[in-house]
Coordinates of N, CA and C in Angstrom, one line a residue:
X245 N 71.7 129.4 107.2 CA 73.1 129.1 107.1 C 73.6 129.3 105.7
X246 N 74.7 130.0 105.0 CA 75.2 130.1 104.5 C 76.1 128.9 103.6
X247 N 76.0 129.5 102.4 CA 76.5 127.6 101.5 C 77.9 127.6 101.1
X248 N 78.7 126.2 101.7 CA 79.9 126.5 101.6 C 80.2 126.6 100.3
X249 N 80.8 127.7 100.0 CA 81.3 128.0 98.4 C 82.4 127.1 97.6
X250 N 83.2 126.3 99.1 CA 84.5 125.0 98.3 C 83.7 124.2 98.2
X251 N 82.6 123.8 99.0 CA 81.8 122.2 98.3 C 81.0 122.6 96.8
X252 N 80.7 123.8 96.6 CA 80.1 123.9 95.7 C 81.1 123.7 94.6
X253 N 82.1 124.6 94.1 CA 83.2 124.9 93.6 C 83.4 123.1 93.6
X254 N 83.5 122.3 94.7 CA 84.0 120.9 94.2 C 82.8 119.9 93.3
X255 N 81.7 120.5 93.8 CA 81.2 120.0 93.2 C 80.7 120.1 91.2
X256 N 80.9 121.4 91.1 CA 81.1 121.5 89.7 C 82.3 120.8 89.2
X257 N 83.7 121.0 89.9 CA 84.5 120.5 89.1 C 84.2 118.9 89.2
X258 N 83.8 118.1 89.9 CA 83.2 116.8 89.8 C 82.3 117.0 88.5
X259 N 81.4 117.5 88.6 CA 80.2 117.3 87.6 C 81.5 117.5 86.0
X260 N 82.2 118.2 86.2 CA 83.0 118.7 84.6 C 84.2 117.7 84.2
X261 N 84.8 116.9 85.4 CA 85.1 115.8 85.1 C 84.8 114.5 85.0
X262 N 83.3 114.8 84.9 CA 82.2 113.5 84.8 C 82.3 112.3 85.8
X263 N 82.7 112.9 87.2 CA 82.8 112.5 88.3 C 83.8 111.7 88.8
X264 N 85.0 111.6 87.9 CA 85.9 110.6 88.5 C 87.0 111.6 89.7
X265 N 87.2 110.8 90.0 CA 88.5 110.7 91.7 C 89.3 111.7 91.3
X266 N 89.9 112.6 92.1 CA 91.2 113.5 91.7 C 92.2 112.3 91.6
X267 N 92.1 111.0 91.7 CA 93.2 110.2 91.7 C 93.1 109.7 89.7
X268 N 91.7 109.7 89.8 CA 91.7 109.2 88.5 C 92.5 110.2 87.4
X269 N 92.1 111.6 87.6 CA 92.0 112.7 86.9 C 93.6 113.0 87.3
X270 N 94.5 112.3 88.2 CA 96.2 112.7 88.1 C 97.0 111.8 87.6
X271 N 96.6 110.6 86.4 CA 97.2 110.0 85.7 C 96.8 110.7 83.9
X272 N 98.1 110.2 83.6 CA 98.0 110.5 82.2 C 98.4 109.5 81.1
X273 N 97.6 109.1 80.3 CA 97.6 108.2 79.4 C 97.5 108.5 77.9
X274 N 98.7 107.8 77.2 CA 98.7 108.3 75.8 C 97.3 107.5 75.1
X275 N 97.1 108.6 74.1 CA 95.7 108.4 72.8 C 96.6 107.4 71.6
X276 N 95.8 106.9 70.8 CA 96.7 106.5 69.4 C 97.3 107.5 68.9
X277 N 98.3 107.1 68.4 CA 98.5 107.9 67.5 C 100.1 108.8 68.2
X278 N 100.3 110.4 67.8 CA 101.6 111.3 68.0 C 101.0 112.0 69.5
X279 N 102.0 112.7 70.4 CA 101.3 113.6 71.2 C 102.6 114.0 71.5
X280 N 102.8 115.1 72.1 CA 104.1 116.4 72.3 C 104.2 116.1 74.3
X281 N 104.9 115.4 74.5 CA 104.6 116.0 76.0 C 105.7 116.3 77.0
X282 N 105.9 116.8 77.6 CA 107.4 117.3 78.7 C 107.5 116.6 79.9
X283 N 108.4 116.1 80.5 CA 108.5 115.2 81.7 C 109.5 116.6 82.9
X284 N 108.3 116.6 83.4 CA 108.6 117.6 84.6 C 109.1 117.0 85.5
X285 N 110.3 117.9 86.4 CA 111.3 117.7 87.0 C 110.6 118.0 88.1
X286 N 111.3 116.9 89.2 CA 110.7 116.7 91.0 C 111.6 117.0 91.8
X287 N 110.9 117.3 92.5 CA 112.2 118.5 93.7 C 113.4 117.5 94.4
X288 N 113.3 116.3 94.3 CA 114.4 115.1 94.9 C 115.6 115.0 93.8
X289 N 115.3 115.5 92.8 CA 116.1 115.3 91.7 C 116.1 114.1 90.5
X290 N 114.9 113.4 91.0 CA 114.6 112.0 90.2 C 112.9 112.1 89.8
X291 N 113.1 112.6 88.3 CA 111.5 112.0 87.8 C 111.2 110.9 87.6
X292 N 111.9 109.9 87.7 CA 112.1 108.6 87.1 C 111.6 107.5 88.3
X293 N 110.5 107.4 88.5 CA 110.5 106.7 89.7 C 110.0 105.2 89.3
X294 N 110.9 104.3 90.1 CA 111.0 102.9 89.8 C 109.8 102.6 90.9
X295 N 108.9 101.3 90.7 CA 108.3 100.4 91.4 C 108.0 99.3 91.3
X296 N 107.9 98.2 92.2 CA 107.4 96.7 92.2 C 105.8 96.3 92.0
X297 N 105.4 95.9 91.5 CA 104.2 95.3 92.0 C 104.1 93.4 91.1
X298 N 102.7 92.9 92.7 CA 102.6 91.7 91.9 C 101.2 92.0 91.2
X299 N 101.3 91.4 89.9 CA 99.5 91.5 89.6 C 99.3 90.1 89.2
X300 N 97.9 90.0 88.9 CA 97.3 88.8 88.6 C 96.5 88.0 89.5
X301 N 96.3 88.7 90.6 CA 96.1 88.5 92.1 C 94.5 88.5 92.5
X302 N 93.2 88.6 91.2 CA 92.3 88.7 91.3 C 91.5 90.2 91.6
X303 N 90.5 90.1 91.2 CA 89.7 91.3 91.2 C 89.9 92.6 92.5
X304 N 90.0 92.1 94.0 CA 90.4 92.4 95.0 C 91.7 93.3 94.6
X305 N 93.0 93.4 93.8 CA 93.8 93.6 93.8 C 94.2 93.8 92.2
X306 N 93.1 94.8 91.3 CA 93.5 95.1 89.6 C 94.6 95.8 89.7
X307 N 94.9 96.9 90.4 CA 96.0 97.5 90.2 C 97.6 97.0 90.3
X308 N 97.3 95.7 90.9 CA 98.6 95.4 91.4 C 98.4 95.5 93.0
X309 N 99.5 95.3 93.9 CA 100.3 95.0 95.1 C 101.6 95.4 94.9
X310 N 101.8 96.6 95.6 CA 103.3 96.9 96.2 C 103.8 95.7 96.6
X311 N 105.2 95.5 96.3 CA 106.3 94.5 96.5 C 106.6 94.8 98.1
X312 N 106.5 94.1 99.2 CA 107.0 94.5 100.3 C 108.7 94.3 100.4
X313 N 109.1 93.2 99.7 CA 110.3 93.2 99.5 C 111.6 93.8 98.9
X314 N 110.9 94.1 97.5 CA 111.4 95.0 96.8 C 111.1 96.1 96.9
X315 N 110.2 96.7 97.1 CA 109.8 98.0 97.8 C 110.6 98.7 98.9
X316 N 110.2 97.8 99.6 CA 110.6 98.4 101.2 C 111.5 97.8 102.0
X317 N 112.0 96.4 101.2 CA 112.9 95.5 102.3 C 112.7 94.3 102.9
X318 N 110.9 94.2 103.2 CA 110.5 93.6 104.3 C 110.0 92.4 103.4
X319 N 109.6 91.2 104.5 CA 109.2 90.1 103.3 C 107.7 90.1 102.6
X320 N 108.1 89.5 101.8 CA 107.0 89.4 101.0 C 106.5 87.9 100.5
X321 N 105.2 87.6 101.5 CA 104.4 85.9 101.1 C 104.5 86.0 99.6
X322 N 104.0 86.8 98.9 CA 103.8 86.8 98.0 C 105.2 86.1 96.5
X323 N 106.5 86.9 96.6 CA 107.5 86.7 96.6 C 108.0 85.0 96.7
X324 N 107.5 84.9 98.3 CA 107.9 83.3 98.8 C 107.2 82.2 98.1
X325 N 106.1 82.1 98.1 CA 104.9 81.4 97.5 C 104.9 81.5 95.8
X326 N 105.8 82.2 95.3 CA 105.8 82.1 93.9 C 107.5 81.6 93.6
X327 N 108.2 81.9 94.4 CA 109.5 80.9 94.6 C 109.0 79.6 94.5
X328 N 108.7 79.3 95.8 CA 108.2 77.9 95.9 C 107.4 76.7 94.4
X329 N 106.7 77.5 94.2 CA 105.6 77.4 93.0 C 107.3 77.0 91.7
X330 N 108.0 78.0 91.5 CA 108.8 77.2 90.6 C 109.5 76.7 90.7
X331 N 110.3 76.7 92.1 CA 111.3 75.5 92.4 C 110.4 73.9 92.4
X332 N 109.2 73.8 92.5 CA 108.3 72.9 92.4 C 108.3 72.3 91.2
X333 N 108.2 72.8 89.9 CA 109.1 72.8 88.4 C 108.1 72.0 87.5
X334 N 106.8 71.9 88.1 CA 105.9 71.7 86.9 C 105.7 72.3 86.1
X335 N 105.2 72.2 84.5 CA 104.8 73.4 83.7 C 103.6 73.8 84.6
X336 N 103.0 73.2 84.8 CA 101.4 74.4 85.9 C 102.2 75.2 86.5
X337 N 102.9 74.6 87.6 CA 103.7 76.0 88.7 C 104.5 76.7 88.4
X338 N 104.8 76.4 87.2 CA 106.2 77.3 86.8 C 105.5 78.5 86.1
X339 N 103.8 78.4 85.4 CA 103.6 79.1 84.6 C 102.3 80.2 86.0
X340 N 102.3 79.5 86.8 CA 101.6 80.3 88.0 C 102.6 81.2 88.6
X341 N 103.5 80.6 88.8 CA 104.9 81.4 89.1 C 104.7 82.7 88.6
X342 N 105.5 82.3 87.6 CA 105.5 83.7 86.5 C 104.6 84.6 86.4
X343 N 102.9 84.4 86.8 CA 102.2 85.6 86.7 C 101.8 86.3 87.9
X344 N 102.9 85.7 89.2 CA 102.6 86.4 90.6 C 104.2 87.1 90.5
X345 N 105.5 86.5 89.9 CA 106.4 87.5 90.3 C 106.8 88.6 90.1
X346 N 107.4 89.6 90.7 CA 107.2 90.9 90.9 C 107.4 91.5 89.4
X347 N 107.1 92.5 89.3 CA 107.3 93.5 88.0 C 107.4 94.9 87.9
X348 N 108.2 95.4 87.5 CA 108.8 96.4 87.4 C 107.7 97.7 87.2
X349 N 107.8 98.9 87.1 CA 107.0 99.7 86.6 C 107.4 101.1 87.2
X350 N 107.9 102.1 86.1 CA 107.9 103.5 86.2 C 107.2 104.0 85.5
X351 N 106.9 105.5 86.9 CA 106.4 107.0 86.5 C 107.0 107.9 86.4
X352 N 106.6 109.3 85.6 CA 106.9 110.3 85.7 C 106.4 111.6 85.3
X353 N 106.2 112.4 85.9 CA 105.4 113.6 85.7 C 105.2 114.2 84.6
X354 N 104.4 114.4 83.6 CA 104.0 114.8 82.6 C 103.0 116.1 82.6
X355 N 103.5 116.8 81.3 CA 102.6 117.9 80.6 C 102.3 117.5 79.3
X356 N 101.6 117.0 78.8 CA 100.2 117.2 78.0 C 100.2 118.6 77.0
X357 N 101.1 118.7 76.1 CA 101.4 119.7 75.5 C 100.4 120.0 74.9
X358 N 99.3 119.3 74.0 CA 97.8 119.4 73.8 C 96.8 119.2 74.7
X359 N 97.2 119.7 76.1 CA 96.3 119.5 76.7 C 96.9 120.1 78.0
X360 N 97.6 121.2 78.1 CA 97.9 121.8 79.2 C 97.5 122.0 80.2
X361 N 96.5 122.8 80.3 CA 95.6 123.4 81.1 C 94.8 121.9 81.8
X362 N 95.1 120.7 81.6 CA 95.0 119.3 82.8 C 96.1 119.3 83.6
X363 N 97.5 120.5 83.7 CA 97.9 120.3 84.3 C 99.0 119.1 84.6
X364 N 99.7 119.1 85.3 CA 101.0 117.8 85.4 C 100.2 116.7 85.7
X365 N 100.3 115.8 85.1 CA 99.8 114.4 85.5 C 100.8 113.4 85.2
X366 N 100.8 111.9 86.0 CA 101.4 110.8 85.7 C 101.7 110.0 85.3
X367 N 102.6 109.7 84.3 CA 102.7 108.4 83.2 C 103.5 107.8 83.6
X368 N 102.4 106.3 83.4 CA 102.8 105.0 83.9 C 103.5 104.2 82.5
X369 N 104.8 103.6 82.7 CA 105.2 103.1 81.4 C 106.6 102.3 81.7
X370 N 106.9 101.3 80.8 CA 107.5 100.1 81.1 C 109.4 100.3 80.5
X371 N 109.7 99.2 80.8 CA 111.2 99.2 80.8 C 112.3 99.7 79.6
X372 N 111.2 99.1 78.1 CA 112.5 100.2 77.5 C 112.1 101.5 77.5
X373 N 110.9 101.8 77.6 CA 110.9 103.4 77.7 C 111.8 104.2 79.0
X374 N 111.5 103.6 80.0 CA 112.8 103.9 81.1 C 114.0 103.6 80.8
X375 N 114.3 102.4 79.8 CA 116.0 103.0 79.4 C 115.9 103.8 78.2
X376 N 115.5 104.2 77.5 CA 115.4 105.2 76.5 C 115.8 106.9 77.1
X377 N 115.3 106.9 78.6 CA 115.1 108.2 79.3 C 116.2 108.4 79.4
X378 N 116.9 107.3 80.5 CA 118.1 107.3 81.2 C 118.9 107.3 80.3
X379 N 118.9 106.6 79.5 CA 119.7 106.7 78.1 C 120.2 108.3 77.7
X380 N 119.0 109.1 77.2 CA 119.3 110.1 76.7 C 119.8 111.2 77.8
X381 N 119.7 110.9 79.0 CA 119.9 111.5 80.1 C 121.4 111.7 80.1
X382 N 122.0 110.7 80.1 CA 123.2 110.3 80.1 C 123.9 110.8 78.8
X383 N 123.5 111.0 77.9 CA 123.8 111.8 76.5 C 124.4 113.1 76.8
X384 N 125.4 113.4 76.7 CA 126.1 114.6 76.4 C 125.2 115.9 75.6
X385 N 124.9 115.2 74.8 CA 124.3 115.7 73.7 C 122.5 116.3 74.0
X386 N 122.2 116.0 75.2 CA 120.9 116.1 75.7 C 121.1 116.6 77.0
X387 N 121.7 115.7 78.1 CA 121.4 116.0 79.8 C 120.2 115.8 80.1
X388 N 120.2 117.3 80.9 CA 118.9 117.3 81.9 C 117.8 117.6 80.7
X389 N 117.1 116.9 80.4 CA 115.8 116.8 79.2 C 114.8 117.4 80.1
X390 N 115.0 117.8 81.5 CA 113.9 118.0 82.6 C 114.0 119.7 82.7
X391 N 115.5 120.4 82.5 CA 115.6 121.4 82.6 C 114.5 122.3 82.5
X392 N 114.1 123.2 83.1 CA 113.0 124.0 83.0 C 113.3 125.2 81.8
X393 N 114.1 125.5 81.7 CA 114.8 126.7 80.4 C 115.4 125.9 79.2
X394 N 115.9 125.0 79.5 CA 116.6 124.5 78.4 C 116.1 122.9 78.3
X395 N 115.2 122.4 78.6 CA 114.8 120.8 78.7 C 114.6 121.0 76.9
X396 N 113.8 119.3 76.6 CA 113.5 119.1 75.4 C 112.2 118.3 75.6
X397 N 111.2 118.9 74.6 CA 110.0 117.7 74.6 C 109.9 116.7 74.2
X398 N 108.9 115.9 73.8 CA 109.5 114.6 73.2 C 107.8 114.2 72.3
X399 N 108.1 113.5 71.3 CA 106.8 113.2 70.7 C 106.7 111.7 70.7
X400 N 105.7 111.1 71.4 CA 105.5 109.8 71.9 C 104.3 109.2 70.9
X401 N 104.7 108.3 70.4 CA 103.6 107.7 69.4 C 103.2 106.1 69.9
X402 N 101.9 106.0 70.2 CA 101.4 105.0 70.7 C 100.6 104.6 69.5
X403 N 101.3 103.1 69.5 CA 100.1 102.6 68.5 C 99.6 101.0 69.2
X404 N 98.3 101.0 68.8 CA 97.6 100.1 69.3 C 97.9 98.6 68.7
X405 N 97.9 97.5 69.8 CA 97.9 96.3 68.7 C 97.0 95.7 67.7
X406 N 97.6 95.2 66.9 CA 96.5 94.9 65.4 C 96.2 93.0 65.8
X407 N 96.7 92.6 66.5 CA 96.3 91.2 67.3 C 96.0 91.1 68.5
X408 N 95.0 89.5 68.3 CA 94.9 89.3 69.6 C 96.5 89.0 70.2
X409 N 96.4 89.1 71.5 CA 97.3 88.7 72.6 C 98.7 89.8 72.4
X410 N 98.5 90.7 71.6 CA 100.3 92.0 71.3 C 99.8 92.8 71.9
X411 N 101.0 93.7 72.4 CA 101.0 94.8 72.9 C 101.0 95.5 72.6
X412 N 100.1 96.8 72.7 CA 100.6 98.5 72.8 C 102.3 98.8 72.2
X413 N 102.4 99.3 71.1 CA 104.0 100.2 70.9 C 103.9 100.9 71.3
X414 N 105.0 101.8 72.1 CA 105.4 103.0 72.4 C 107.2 103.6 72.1
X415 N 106.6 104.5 71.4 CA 107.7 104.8 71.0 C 108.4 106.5 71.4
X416 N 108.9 106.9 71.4 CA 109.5 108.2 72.1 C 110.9 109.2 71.5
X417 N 110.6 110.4 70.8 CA 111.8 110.7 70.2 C 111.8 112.3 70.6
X418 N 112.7 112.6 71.1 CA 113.1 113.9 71.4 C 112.8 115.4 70.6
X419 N 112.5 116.4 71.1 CA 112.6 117.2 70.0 C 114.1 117.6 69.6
X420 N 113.9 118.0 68.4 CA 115.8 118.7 67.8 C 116.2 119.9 68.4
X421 N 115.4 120.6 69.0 CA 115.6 122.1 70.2 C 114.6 121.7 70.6
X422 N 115.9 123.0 72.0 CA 115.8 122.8 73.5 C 114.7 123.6 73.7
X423 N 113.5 123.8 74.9 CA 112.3 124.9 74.9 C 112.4 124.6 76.3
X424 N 111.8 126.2 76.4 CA 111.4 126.5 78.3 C 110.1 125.2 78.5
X425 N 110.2 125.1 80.1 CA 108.9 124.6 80.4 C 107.6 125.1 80.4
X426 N 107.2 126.2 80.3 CA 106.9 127.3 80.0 C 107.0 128.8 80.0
X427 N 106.1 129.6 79.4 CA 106.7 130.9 78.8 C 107.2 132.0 79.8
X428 N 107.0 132.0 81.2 CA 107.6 132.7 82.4 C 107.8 131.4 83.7
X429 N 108.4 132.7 83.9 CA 108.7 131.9 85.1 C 107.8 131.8 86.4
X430 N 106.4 132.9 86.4 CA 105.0 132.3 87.1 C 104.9 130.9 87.0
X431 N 104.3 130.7 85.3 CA 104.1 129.6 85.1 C 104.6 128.7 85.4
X432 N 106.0 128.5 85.3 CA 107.3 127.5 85.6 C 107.0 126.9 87.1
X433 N 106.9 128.0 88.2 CA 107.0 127.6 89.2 C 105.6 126.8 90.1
X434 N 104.6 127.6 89.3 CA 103.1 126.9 89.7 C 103.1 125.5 88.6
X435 N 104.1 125.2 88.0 CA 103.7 123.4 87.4 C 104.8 122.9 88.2
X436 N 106.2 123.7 88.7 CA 106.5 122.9 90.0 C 106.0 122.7 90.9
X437 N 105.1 123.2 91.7 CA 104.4 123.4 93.0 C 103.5 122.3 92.8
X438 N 103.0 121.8 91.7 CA 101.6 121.4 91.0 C 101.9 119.6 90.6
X439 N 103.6 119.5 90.7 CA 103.9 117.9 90.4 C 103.3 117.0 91.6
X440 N 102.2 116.4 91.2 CA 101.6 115.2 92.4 C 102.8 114.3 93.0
X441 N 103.2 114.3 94.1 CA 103.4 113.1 94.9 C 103.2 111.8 94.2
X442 N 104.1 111.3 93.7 CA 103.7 109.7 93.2 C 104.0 108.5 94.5
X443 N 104.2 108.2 95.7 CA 104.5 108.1 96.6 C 102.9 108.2 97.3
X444 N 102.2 108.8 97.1 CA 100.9 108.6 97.7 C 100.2 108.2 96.5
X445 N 100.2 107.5 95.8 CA 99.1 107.2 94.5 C 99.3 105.3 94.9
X446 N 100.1 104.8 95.5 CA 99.8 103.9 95.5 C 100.1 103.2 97.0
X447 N 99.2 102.6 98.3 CA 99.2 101.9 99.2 C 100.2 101.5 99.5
X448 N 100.5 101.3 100.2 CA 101.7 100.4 100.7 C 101.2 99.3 102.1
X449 N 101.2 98.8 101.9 CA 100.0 97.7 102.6 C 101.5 96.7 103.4
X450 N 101.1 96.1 104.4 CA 102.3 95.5 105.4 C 101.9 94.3 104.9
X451 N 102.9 92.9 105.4 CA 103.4 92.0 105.0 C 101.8 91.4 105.0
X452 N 101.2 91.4 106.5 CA 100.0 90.6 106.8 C 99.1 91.2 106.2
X453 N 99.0 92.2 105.3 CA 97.6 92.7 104.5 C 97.7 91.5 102.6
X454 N 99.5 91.7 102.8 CA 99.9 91.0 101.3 C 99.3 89.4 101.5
X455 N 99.9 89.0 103.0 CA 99.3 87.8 102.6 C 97.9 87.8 102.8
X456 N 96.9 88.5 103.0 CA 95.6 88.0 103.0 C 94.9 88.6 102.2
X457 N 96.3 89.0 101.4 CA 95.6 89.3 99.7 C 95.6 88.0 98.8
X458 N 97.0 87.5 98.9 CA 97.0 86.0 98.7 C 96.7 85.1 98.8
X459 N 96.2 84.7 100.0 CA 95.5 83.6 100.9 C 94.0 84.1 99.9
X460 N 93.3 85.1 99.8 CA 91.9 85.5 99.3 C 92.1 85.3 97.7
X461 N 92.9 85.0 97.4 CA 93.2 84.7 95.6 C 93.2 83.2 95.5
X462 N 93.9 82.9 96.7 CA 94.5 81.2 96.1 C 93.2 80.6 96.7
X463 N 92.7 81.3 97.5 CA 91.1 80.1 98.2 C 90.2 81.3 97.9
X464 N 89.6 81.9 97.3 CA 88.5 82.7 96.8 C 87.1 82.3 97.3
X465 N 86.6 80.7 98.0 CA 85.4 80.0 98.4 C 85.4 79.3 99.1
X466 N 86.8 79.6 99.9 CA 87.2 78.8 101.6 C 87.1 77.6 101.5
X467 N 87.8 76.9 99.8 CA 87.8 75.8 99.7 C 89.0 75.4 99.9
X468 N 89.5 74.5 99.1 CA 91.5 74.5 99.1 C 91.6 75.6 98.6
X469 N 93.1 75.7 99.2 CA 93.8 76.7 98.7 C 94.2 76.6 97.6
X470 N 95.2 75.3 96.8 CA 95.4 74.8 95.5 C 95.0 73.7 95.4
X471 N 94.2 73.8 94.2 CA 93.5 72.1 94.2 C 94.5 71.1 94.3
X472 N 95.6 71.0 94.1 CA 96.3 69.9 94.1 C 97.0 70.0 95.2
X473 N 97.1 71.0 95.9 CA 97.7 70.5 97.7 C 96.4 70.5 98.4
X474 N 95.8 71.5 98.8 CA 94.5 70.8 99.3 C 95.0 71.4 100.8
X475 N 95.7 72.9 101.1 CA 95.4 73.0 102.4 C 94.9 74.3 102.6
X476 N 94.5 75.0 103.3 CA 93.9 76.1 104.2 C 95.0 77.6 104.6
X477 N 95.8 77.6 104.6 CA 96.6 78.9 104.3 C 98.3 78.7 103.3
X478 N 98.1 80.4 103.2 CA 99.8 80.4 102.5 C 100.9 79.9 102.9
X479 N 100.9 79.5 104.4 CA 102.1 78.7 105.3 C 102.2 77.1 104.8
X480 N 100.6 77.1 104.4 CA 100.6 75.4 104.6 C 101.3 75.1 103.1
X481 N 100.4 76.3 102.4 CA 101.0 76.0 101.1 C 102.7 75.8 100.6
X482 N 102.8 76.5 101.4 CA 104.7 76.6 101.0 C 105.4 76.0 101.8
X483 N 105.0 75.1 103.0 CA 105.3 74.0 103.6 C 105.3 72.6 102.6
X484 N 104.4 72.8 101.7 CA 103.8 71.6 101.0 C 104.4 71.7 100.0
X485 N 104.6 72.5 99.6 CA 105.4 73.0 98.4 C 106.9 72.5 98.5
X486 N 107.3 72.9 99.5 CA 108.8 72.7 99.7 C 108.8 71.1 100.1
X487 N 108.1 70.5 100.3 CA 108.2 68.7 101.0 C 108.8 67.9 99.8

């Protein structure tokens, strides 16, 4: 029998990206320090894509939980059970509250101007940098920054925090001229063809998977659910809650 040539072929590129997920290898994350990079335009007309999630939710669930509510419409335990928690109005519940309610989070397709040849990948990054985008978007003086002939790069400087408990800066400044997305129009069109789907990178899980994400955080050893109500699911909880 003859050796399939695409498993081999996959298997080297596994071995050369030291075996992580094509999922791992389609995000992009800034280094310390300056880096050049281009935010490629998506065929819907929006690189800018907004999302919910809850985190805090235990090991089961590092990345976060799509918002069913905010997401999609539909309800979300999650949502309810952290309502409840601060209309309850202890400092305990109010500060449990706060690290289940939803939170914001955009992507958008990136080139890696030192690092091209990885291809478009995805940068995950928080609210003022999404009004900084829209911002300049809206600039006369800029527009479409996404334009393929006439966009603009931008040089993003991440610096790390120098304490415990601070955040990551991110900062972001436009180039002064306009540049192609790249040098023909081959190229152009194979990094359009080549923008990942952000829409499949993260689950979308139905209401009854969210709550038995929750129910498995708040009782982790099928003991209470909160030590200080003392009952057996998320219904009972937010029954109790609300008394």
């Amino acid at each position: 029998m003859a050796l399939d040539m695409a498993k081999m072929k996959s298997k080297l590129q596994d071995l050369e990206s030291g075996g992580k997920s094509k999922q791992d290898n389609v995000w992009w994350r800034p280094q310390e320090g300056d880096q050049d990079i281009r935010i490629v335009p998506t065929e819907d007309g929006d690189p800018f894509k907004v999302y919910h999630f809850h985190y805090n939710l235990g090991e089961g669930a590092r990345g976060g939980v799509l918002c069913p509510k905010r997401q999609f419409g539909e309800n979300c335990p999650i949502c309810d059970f952290a309502s409840k928690l601060w209309q309850e109005g202890t400092d305990d519940s109010k500060k449990m509250a706060k690290s289940l309610f939803v939170r914001q989070r955009f992507f958008s397709p990136v080139i890696d101007r030192d690092n091209e040849e990885a291809g478009v990948r995805i940068w995950g990054y928080g609210k003022t940098i999404y009004e900084t985008l829209l911002g300049l978007v809206l600039n006369p003086d800029y527009g479409d920054i996404t334009d393929v002939d006439a966009g603009v790069d931008f040089t993003l400087t991440y610096t790390l925090p120098k304490s415990k408990g601070a955040f990551p800066q991110t900062n972001l400044v436009p180039k002064r001229k306009s540049s192609a997305l790249a040098k023909n129009k081959g190229s152009i069109k194979e990094i359009l063809e080549s923008v990942p789907e952000i829409s499949t990178l993260f689950q979308r899980k139905s209401t009854a998977d969210v709550k038995a994400i929750l129910e498995s955080f708040l009782n982790p050893s099928d003991g209470p659910l909160v030590e200080d109500v003392g009952v057996s699911s998320v219904d009972e909880a937010i029954k109790e809650l609300s008394a």
